[in-house]
XYZ file of C-alpha atoms in Angstrom:
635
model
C -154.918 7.879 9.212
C -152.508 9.656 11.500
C -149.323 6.840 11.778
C -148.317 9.353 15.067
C -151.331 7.555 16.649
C -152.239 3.930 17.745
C -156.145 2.542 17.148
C -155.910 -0.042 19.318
C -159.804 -0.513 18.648
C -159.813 -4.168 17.293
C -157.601 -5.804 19.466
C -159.539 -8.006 21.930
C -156.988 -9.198 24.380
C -154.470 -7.624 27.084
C -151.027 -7.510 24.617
C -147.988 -9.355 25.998
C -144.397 -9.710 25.949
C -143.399 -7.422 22.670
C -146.756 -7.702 20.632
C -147.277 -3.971 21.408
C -144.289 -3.356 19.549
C -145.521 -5.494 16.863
C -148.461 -3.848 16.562
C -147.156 -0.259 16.456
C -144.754 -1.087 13.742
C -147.393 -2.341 11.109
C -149.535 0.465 11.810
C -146.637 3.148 11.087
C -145.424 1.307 7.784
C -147.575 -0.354 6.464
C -149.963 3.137 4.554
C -145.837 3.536 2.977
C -144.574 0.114 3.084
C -144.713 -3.614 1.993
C -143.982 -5.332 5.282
C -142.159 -8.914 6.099
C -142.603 -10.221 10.076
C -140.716 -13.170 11.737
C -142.687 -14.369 14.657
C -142.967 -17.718 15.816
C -146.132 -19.904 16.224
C -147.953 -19.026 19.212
C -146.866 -15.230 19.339
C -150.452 -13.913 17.793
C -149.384 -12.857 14.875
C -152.587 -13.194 13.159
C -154.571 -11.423 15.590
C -151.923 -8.518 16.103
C -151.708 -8.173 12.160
C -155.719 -8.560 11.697
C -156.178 -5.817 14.296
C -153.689 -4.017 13.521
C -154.781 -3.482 9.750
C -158.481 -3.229 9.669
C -158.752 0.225 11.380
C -156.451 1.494 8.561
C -158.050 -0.981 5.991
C -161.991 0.323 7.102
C -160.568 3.989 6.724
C -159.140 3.637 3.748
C -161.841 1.553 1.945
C -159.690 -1.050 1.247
C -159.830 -4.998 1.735
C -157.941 -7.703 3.553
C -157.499 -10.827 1.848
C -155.346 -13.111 4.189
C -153.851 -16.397 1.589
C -152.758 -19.404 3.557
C -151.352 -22.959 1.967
C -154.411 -24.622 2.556
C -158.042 -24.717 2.667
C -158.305 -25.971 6.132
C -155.560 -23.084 7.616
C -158.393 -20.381 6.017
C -160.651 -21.036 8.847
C -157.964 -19.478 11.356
C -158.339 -15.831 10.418
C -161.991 -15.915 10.077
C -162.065 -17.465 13.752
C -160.230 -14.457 15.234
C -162.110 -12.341 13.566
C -165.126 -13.581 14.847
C -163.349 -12.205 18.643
C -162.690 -9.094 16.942
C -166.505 -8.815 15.653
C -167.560 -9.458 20.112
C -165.043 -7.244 21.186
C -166.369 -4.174 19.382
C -168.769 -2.263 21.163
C -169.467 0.806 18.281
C -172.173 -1.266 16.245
C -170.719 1.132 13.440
C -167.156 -1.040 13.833
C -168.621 -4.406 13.108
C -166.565 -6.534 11.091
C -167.488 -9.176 8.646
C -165.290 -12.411 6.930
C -165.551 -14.587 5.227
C -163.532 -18.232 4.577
C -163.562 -19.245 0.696
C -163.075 -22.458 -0.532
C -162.844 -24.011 -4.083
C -165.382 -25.827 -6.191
C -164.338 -29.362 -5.154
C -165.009 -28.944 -1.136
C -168.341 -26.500 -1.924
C -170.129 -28.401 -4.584
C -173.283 -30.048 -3.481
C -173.829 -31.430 -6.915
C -170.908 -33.342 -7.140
C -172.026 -35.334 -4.721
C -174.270 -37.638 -7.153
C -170.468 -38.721 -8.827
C -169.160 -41.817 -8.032
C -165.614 -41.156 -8.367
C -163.430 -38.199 -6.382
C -162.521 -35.071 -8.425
C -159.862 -32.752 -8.953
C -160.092 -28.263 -8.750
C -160.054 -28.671 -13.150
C -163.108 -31.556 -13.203
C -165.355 -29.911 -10.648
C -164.890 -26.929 -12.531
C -166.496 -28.467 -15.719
C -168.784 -30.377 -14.079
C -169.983 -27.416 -12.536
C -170.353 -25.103 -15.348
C -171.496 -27.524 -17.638
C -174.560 -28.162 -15.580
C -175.274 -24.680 -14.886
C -175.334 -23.732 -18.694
C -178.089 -26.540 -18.915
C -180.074 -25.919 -16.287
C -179.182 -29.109 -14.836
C -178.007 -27.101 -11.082
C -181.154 -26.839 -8.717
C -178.717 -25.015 -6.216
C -177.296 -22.425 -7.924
C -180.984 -21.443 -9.516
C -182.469 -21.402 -5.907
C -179.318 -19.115 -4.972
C -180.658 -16.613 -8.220
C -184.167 -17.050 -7.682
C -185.135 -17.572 -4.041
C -184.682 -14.993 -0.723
C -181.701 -16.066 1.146
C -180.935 -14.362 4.976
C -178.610 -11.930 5.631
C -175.872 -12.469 6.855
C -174.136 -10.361 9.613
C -170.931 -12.497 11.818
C -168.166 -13.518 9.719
C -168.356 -16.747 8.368
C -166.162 -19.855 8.436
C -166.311 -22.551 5.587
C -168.424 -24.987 7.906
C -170.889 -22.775 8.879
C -171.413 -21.888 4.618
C -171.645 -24.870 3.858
C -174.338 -25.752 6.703
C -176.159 -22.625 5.642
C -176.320 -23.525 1.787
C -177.812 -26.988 2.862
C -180.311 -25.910 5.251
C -181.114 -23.298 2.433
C -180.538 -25.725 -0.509
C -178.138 -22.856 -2.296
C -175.175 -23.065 -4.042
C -172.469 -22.823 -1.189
C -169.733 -21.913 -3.778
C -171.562 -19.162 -5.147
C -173.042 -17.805 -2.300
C -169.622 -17.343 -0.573
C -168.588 -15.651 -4.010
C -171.443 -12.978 -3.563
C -170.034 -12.330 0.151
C -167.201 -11.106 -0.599
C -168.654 -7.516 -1.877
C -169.478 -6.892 2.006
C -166.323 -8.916 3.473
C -163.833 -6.549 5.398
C -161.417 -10.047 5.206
C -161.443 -12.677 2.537
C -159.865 -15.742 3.764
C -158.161 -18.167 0.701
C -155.585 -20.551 0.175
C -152.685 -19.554 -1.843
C -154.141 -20.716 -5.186
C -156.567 -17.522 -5.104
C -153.738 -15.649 -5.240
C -150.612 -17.265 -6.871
C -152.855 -19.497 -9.587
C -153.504 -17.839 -12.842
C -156.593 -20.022 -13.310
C -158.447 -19.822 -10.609
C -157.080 -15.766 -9.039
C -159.452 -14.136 -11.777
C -162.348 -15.937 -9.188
C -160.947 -12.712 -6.855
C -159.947 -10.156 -9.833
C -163.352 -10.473 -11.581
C -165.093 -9.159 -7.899
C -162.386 -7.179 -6.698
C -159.817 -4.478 -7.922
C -156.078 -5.606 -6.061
C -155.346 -2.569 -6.497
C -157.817 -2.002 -3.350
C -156.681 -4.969 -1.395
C -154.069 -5.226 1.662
C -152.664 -8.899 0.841
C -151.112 -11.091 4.204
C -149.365 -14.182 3.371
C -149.257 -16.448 5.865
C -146.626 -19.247 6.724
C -144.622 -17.043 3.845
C -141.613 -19.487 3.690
C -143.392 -21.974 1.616
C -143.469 -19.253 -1.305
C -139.668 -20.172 -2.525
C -140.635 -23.440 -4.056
C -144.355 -22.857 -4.637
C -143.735 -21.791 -7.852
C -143.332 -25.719 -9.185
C -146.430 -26.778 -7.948
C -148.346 -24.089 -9.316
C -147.368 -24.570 -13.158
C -146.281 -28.122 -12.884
C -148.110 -30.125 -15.336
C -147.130 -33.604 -15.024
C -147.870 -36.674 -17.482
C -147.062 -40.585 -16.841
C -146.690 -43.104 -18.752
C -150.841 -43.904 -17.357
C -151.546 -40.738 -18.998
C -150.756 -41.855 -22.630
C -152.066 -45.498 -22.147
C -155.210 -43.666 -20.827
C -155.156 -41.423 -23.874
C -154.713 -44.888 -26.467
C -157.718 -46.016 -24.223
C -159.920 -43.344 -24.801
C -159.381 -42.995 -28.396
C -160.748 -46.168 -28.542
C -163.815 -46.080 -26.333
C -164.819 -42.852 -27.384
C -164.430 -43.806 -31.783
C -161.375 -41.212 -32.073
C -160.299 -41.315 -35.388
C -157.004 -39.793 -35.839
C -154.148 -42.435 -36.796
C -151.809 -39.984 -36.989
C -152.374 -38.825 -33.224
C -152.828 -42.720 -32.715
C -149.097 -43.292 -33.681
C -148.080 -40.620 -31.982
C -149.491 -41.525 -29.030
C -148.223 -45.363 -29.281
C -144.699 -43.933 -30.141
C -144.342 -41.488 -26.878
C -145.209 -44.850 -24.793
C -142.073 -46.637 -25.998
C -140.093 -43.471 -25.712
C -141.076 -43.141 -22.423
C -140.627 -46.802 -21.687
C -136.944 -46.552 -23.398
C -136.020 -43.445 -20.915
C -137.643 -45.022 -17.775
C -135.227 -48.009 -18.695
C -132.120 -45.869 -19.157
C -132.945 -44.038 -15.869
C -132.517 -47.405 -13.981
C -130.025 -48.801 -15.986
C -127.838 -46.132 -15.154
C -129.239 -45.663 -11.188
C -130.902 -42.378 -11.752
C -133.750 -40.658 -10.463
C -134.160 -37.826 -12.485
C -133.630 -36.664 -15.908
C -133.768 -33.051 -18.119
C -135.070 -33.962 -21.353
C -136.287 -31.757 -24.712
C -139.091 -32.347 -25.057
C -138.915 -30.779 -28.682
C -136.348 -33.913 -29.350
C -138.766 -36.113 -28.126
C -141.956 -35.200 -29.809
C -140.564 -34.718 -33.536
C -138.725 -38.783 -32.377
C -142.636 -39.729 -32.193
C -143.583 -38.648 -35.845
C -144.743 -35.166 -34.893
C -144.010 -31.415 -35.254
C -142.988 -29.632 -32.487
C -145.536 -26.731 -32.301
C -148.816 -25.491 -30.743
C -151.354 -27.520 -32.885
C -150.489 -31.022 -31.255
C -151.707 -29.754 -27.939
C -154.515 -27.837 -29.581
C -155.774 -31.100 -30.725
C -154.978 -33.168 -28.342
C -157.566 -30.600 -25.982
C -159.903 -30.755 -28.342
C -160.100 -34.395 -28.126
C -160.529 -34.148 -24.415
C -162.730 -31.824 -24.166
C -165.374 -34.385 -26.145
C -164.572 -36.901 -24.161
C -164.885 -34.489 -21.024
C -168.067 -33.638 -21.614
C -169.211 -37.425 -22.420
C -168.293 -38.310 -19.351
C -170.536 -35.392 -18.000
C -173.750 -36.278 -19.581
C -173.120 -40.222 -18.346
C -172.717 -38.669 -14.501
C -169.161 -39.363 -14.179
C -165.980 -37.210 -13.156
C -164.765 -35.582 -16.596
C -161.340 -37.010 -16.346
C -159.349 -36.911 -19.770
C -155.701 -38.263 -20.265
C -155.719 -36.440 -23.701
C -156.672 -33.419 -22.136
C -154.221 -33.799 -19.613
C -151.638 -34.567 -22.027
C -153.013 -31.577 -24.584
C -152.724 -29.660 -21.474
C -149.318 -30.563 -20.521
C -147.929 -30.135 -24.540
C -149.322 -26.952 -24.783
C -147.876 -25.353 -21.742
C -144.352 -26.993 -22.210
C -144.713 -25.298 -25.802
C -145.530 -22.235 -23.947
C -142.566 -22.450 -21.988
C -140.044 -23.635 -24.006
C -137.793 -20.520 -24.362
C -138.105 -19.478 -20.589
C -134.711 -19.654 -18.701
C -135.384 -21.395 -15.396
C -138.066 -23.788 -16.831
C -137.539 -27.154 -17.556
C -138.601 -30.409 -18.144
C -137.861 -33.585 -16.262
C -137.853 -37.156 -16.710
C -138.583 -38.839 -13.272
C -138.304 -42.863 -12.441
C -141.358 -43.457 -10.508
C -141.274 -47.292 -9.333
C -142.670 -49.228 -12.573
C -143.903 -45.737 -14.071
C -141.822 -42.708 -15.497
C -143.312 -39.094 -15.164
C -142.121 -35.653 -17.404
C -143.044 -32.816 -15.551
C -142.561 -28.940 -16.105
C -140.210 -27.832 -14.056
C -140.547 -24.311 -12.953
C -137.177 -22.931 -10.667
C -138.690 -18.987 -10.868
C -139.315 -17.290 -8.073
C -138.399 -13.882 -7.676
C -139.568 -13.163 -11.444
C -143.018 -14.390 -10.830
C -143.423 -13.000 -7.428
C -142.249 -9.628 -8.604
C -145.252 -9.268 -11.184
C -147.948 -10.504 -8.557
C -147.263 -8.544 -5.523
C -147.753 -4.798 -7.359
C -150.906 -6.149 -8.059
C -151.961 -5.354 -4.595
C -152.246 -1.830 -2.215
C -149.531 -3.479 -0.090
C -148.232 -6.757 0.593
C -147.631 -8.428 4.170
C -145.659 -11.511 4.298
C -145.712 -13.477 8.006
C -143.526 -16.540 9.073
C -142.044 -18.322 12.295
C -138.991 -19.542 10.079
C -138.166 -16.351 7.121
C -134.380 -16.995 8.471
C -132.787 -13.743 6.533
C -135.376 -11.310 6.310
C -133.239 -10.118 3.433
C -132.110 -12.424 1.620
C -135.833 -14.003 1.693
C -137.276 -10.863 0.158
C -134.985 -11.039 -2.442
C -135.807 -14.802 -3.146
C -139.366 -13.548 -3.646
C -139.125 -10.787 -5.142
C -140.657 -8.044 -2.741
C -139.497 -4.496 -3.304
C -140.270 -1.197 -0.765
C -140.423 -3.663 2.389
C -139.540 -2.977 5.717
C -138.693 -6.029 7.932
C -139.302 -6.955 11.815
C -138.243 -10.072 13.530
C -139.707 -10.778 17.013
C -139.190 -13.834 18.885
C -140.500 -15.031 22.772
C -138.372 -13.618 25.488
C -137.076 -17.161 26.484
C -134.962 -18.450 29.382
C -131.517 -19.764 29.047
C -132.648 -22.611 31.536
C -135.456 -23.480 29.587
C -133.600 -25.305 26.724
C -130.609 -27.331 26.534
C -129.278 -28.227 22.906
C -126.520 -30.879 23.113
C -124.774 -30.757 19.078
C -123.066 -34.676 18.465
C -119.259 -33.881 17.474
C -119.546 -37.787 15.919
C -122.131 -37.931 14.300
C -123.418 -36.971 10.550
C -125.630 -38.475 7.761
C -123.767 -36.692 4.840
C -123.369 -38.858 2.024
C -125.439 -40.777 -0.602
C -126.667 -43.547 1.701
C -126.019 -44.061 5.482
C -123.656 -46.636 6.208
C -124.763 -49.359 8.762
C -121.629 -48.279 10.885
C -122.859 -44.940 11.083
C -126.422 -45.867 11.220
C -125.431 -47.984 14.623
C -124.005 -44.763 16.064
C -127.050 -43.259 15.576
C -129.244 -46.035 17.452
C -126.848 -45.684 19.755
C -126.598 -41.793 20.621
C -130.820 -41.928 20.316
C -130.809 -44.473 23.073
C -128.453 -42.787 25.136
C -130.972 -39.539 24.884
C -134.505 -41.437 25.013
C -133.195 -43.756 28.404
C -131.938 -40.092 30.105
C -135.558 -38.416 29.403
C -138.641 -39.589 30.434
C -140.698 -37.480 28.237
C -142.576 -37.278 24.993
C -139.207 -37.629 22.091
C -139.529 -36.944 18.415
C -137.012 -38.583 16.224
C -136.922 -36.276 13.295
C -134.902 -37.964 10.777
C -133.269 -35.758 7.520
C -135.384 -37.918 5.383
C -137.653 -40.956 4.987
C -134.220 -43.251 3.287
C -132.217 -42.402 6.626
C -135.426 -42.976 8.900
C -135.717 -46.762 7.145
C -131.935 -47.257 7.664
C -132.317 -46.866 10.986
C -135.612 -48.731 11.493
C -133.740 -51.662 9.285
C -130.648 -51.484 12.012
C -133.113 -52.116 14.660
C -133.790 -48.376 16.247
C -137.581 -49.799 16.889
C -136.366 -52.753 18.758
C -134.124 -50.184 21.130
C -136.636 -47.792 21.836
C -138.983 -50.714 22.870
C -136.436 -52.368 24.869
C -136.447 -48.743 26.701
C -140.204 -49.052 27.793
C -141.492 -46.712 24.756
C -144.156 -46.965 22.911
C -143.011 -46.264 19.418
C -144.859 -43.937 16.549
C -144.028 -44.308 12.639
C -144.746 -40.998 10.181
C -144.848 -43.129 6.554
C -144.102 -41.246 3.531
C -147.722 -42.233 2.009
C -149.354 -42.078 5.494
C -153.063 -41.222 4.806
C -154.594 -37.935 6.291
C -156.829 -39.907 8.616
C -154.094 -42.159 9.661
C -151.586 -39.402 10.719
C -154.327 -37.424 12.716
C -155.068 -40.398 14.588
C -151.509 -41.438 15.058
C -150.707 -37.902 16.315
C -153.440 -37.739 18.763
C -152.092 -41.070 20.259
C -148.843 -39.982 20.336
C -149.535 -36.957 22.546
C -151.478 -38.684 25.020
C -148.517 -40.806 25.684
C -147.151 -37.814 27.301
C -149.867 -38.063 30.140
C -149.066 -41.988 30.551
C -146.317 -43.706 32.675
C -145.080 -45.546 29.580
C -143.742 -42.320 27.444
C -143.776 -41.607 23.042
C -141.245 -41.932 20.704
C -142.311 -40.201 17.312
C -140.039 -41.284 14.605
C -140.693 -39.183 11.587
C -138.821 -37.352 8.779
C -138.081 -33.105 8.921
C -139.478 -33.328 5.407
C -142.721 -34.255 6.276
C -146.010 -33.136 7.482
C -145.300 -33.494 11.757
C -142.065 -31.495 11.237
C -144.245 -28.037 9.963
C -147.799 -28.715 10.592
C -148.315 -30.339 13.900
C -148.566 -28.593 17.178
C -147.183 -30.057 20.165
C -147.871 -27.881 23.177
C -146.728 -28.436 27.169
C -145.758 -32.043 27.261
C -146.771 -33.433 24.494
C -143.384 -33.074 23.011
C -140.036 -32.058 25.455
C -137.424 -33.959 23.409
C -136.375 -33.569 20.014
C -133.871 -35.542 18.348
C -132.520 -34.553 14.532
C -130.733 -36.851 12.712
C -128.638 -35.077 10.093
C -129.469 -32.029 8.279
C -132.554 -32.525 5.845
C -130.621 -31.461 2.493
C -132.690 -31.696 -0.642
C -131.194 -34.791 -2.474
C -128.771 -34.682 -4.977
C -130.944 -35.482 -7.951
C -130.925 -33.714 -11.739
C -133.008 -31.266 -10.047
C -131.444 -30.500 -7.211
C -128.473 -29.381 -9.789
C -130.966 -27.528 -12.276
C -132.109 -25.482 -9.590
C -128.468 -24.339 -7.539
C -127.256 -23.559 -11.114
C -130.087 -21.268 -11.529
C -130.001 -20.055 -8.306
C -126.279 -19.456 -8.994
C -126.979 -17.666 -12.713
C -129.116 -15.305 -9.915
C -127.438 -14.579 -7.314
C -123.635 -15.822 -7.764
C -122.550 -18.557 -6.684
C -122.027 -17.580 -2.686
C -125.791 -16.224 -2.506
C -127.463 -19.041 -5.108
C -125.767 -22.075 -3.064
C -127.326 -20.748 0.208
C -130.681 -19.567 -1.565
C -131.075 -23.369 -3.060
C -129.537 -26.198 -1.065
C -128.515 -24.544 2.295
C -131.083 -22.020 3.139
C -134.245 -24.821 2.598
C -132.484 -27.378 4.925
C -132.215 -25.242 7.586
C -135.401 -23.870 7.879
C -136.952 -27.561 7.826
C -134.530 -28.493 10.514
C -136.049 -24.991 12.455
C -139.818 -26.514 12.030
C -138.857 -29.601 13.362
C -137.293 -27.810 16.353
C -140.295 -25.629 16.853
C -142.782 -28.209 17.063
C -141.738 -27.785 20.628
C -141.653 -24.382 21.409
C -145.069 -23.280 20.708
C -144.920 -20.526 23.789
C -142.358 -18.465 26.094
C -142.876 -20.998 28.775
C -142.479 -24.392 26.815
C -138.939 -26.229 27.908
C -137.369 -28.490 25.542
C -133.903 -30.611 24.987
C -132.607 -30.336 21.539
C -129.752 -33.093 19.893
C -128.241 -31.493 16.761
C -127.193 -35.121 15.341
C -124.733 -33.955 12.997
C -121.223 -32.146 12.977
C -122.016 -29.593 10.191
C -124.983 -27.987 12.397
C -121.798 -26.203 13.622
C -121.518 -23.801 10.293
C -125.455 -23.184 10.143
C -125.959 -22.249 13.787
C -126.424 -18.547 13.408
C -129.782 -19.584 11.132
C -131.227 -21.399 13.490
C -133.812 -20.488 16.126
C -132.262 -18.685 19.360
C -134.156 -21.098 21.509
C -131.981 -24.140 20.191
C -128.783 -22.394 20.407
C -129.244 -19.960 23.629
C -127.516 -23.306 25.495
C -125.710 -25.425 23.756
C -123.169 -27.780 24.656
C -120.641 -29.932 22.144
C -120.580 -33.595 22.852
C -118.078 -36.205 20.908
C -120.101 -39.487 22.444
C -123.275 -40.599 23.521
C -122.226 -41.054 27.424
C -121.725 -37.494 27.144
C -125.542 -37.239 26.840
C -126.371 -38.676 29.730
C -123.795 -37.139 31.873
C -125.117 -33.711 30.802
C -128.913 -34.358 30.369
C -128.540 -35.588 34.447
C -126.684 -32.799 35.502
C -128.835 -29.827 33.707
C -132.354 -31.647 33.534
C -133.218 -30.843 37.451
C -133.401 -27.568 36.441
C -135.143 -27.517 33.030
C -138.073 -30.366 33.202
């Protein structure tokens, strides 16, 4: 492809504002380059990077497999491709997608279990019952003629095909892919040992144009992805099983018992001493329960679960195994023992303990994956330093582009609290009353939608214990409360309430924590939020691995660089998300309160909308004097 020239082909709307510029940088780099692009939500990214890359993609004979965080976000690029597939007129220029999800959401089979089942259990189940015969979908899928299919496909309209055809959905998606121009996963296809050779045994990387979206959450994906965790219900399960299922082994029967009080003892320590977290060896604390320290425990261990596994298969329930969990767990720690910047943990959980792997690497893992691919593109609203984020990850031969709306100084007002801050163990009740207060003084001066995004669920309870709820209701809101262990259901519907206060004479007040799922994932367009209150800065806490990790950080980077990278750097782009929620376009207007003092050093890192007008305040009258004298002008 010529880079002097645009193909503007597969774009299907009028561009706006800077996308133009957008688009004619990926097509010049990326045939050369790996590419990273900060745009906010609502700019188009994924349409202007879709469009932008197929032409070259299609010529080159390569792939496009776009890798979001969840299942449910891989509908999105399938659903502008499906504009992209109208828009072209060439028949010859057709496109075709294709949204892929995992075992557990696909399986029809499943369906005759009585208990819910995790990515591993499916798995089994699902092979277990093909090698038998025992799967009437997936022998229909071999045996009978299925349709062709033609428009690019999201994961309902698979599924609704595979039951009106009685096929295997999981498979059936798997066989699309040959004749997919765009592959739509979640990150787990990609970043997951176990289940990425699902892509790698159908297609060569090497042939594939990766996009990452909502990139930022790559830094501390690593621990999810290899943590194996075990609790103390894990080795009481284990005991059970050995039991129900005539397990003879009294040596792995003592062992077992033995870990149990060991655990116990630690969990007793940890609260004892006011601690949430731990490092343990794990080495220490096997050989203490009567057993060497090497790869045959876990070996076993498996073994053992595996029988039990497939027991539980042939009586038609979920194969769920603590001693395969805890084989599982053993053998990767053993694994992992002699890797710098793994670790395991000890954590007090209530009335249970938990050791978990704990995996700080980032950069090192990252490094390995992405020359897998043809090229890499990474895409964020919230990268902060394109820089110093590419190093975190480990991306080499990038080029970098930040774009942002073109917004108006009168749009936003961001008042920063001179007074205020939450820094500190606990918040003290004489601080937590200055909060309550400032809020009030900001909720009774706007008559809008307000979120209340507090730096963590401890802080939000503080305030809820010092009455906040009372306040807000005494001010004619109606109030809204984000719960750390709020169900998905729950949240949806207590979202959708909360925005259609904004269209009501009695207005909403969202109280809910910048660590959790409103402050990234929720969308808040127009009215639905105009005020945004943040109370404190939402630091990671100071637990054993919170240290673990800026000390490794540190051993990276030096200690400038690996206190930013670890501590600083995640805080302030959680504080960005909750600021974003309301600016989702150029002509959304919004009042910000910074509500604490050390926003002051971080301001550069923020997002230009909450600092383009900013004003210092040392009280909460202040508020109101300045939200009444700039508000006729911005709401």
């Amino acid at each position: 492809m010529n880079k002097d020239n645009l193909n503007v082909e597969y774009f299907p709307y009028n561009f706006r504002e800077t996308q133009l510029e957008l688009f004619n940088f990926i097509q010049k780099n990326v045939l050369d380059n790996n590419l990273i692009i900060n745009a906010p939500t609502g700019y188009g990214k994924t349409i202007i990077i879709l469009s932008s890359i197929l032409p070259i993609a299609k010529e080159l004979g390569k792939k496009i497999i776009w890798a979001t965080k969840t299942g449910a976000e891989t509908d999105r690029p399938i659903e502008e491709l499906k504009v992209i597939d109208k828009h072209l007129v060439n028949k010859q220029s057709k496109v075709f997608g294709i949204s892929i999800r995992g075992k557990k959401d696909m399986c029809l089979l499943k369906r005759m279990l009585s208990e819910d089942v995790d990515y591993d259990e499916v798995s089994l189940f699902c092979k277990t019952k093909i090698k038998n015969n025992q799967c009437r979908y997936y022998s229909r899928l071999l045996y009978e003629y299925v349709p062709y299919q033609e428009a690019p496909l999201l994961y309902s309209e698979v599924l609704n095909f595979a039951e009106k055809y009685e096929i295997c959905p999981y498979y059936y998606q798997l066989s699309q892919i040959y004749d997919a121009d765009v592959i739509a996963v979640n990150y787990n296809y990609i970043f997951n040992e176990q289940i990425s050779w699902t892509l790698r045994n159908k297609i060569n990387f090497k042939d594939v144009i990766l996009v990452v979206d909502e990139a930022h959450n790559l830094q501390f994906l690593v621990t999810s992805l290899n943590q194996k965790e075990i609790t103390l219900g894990t080795i009481r399960g284990a005991i059970k099983e050995m039991d129900e299922y005539r397990i003879n082994n009294e040596e792995i029967r003592s062992f077992l018992n033995k870990l149990e009080k060991e655990m116990l003892r630690i969990m007793t320590i940890l609260k004892e001493r006011g601690k949430e977290d731990v490092p343990i060896k794990l080495d220490k604390v096997v050989e203490k329960c009567g057993m060497i320290w090497d790869s045959k425990i876990g070996e076993k261990l498996l073994e053992y679960g595996i029988k039990v596994r497939l027991a539980r298969i042939r009586e038609n329930k979920a194969p769920r195994s603590s001693l395969y969990r805890l084989g599982e767990f053993l053998s990767q720690a053993y694994e992992m023992r002699n890797i710098d910047g793994v670790k395991i943990i000890a954590t007090l959980k209530e009335n249970n303990i938990s050791f978990e792997i704990f995996d700080m690497r980032s950069s090192e893992i990252y490094s390995n994956i992405w020359e897998k691919f043809y090229r890499v593109v990474l895409c964020s609203g919230t990268l902060g330093s394109i820089k110093s984020f590419a190093e975190i990850i480990g991306l080499e031969n990038y080029v970098g582009k930040k774009e942002e709306f073109k917004i108006r100084k009168e749009n936003f007002l961001t008042l920063l609290t001179n007074n205020l801050s939450t820094k500190g163990e606990e918040l003290s009740k004489e601080e937590a009353l200055k909060y309550i207060e400032s809020i009030e003084s900001f909720v009774s001066s706007l008559n809008e939608n307000i979120a209340i995004f507090s730096a963590s669920y401890r802080i939000q309870e503080t305030l809820i214990e010092n009455r906040l709820i009372e306040v807000l209701r005494r001010n004619s809101r109606r109030v809204f409360i984000e719960t750390q262990d709020m169900a998905g259901d729950k949240a949806k519907k207590l979202l959708e309430d909360f925005k259609s206060q904004a269209y009501k004479d009695i207005k909403g007040v969202l109280l809910a924590s910048a660590t959790g799922k409103f402050a990234e994932g929720a969308d808040f367009p127009g009215k639905e939020l105009v005020g945004i209150y943040l109370v404190g800065i939402p630091f990671d806490r100071l637990t054993a691995k919170t240290y673990l990790l800026t000390n490794y950080y540190v051993k990276m980077y030096g200690r400038k660089k690996g206190i930013f990278y670890s501590y600083i750097l995640p805080a302030i782009r959680r504080a960005s998300h909750a600021l974003g929620r309301a600016v989702r376009s150029p002509d959304d207007k919004a009042i910000f309160v910074l509500g604490d003092k050390r926003y002051k050093r971080f301001l550069k890192f923020l997002p230009k909308f909450s600092t383009i007008n900013i004003f210092y305040i040392n009280n909460s009258n202040q508020i109101k004097e300045i939200i009444k004298r700039k508000c006729p002008k911005l709401i």
